[in-house]
Tab-separated table of C-alpha atoms in Angstrom:
chain	number	residue	atom	x	y	z
A	1	MET	CA	11.201	204.023	238.691
A	2	ARG	CA	10.951	202.758	235.100
A	3	GLY	CA	11.976	204.257	231.790
A	4	LYS	CA	12.858	203.438	228.205
A	5	PHE	CA	15.973	204.072	226.157
A	6	GLY	CA	15.373	203.976	222.448
A	7	ASP	CA	12.792	201.586	221.072
A	8	ASP	CA	13.951	198.340	222.652
A	9	GLU	CA	15.606	198.927	226.051
A	10	GLU	CA	13.781	199.136	229.352
A	11	ILE	CA	15.520	200.475	232.450
A	12	LYS	CA	14.276	199.979	236.004
A	13	LEU	CA	15.711	201.576	239.155
A	14	GLU	CA	15.045	200.221	242.636
A	15	ILE	CA	16.327	202.431	245.434
A	16	THR	CA	16.321	201.645	249.157
A	17	MET	CA	16.033	203.932	252.127
A	18	PHE	CA	19.314	204.496	253.935
A	19	ASP	CA	20.750	201.021	254.492
A	20	GLY	CA	24.355	201.572	255.416
A	21	TYR	CA	26.779	204.115	256.773
A	22	GLU	CA	30.423	205.009	257.306
A	23	LEU	CA	31.955	206.955	260.128
A	24	CYS	CA	34.316	209.815	259.320
A	25	PRO	CA	35.970	212.537	261.385
A	26	LYS	CA	34.001	215.766	261.769
A	27	HIS	CA	35.366	218.807	259.964
A	28	ASP	CA	36.146	220.531	263.263
A	29	GLY	CA	38.061	217.435	264.425
A	30	ASP	CA	35.768	216.844	267.402
A	31	GLY	CA	34.149	213.399	267.167
A	32	GLU	CA	32.755	211.558	264.154
A	33	ASP	CA	30.023	212.132	261.577
A	34	VAL	CA	27.827	209.448	260.033
A	35	ILE	CA	27.651	209.336	256.222
A	36	LEU	CA	24.551	207.473	255.011
A	37	ARG	CA	24.344	205.231	251.932
A	38	LEU	CA	21.524	204.213	249.580
A	39	SER	CA	21.567	200.938	247.636
A	40	VAL	CA	20.499	201.154	243.990
A	41	LEU	CA	19.626	198.249	241.679
A	42	VAL	CA	19.660	199.168	237.972
A	43	SER	CA	18.059	196.573	235.649
A	44	ILE	CA	18.397	196.839	231.868
A	45	SER	CA	16.497	194.551	229.512
A	46	LYS	CA	15.925	194.443	225.761
A	47	ARG	CA	12.937	193.167	223.843
A	48	ASP	CA	15.063	190.645	221.959
A	49	SER	CA	16.245	187.404	223.544
A	50	SER	CA	19.511	188.784	224.942
A	51	ASP	CA	20.387	188.454	228.616
A	52	ASP	CA	19.394	191.167	231.095
A	53	LEU	CA	22.002	193.265	232.902
A	54	GLU	CA	21.766	194.240	236.546
A	55	PHE	CA	24.042	196.697	238.321
A	56	VAL	CA	24.181	196.743	242.124
A	57	CYS	CA	25.303	200.204	243.217
A	58	SER	CA	25.880	202.310	246.321
A	59	ALA	CA	24.970	206.001	246.352
A	60	TRP	CA	26.901	208.216	248.763
A	61	PRO	CA	26.492	211.990	249.207
A	62	ASP	CA	29.509	212.664	246.978
A	63	SER	CA	29.821	209.531	244.796
A	64	PHE	CA	28.017	206.694	243.012
A	65	GLU	CA	29.760	203.313	243.120
A	66	VAL	CA	29.040	200.230	240.985
A	67	ARG	CA	29.619	197.232	243.261
A	68	HIS	CA	28.529	194.279	241.087
A	69	VAL	CA	27.399	193.628	237.518
A	70	TYR	CA	25.207	190.601	236.733
A	71	SER	CA	24.250	189.103	233.388
A	72	LEU	CA	20.970	187.239	233.924
A	73	HIS	CA	19.409	184.733	231.552
A	74	ARG	CA	16.003	185.775	230.285
A	75	ASP	CA	14.203	182.707	231.714
A	76	ARG	CA	15.656	183.303	235.234
A	77	LYS	CA	15.145	179.644	236.149
A	78	LEU	CA	16.522	178.625	239.516
A	79	ASN	CA	18.707	175.890	238.044
A	80	ARG	CA	20.686	178.421	235.985
A	81	LEU	CA	23.026	180.633	237.969
A	82	PRO	CA	23.635	184.192	236.772
A	83	TYR	CA	27.134	185.265	235.789
A	84	LEU	CA	28.347	187.074	238.898
A	85	GLY	CA	31.464	188.621	237.419
A	86	PRO	CA	34.328	190.051	239.446
A	87	ASP	CA	33.928	192.439	242.354
A	88	ILE	CA	34.132	195.827	240.626
A	89	ARG	CA	36.073	197.317	243.547
A	90	GLU	CA	38.914	194.847	242.909
A	91	LEU	CA	39.344	195.765	239.229
A	92	LYS	CA	42.244	198.059	238.376
């Protein structure tokens, strides 16, 4: 899915089919339920020469979690590594 924000930002969403799960106890206490997860990649780019931002997220039935944030150079050459940043889950 693609969209625009304002005159100079482009936003792209890439969403997977269910690609992960967690087990949790059933509400009646008998056995376990499976909770499915979707992975979402949100890419934001501007028309100017600034770096692109990418957010790697997990979508659960009751929450949306940002797992990683990347700042990618516009040229995306293989010899330049993107800034990986900290693991968002470890930030307090």
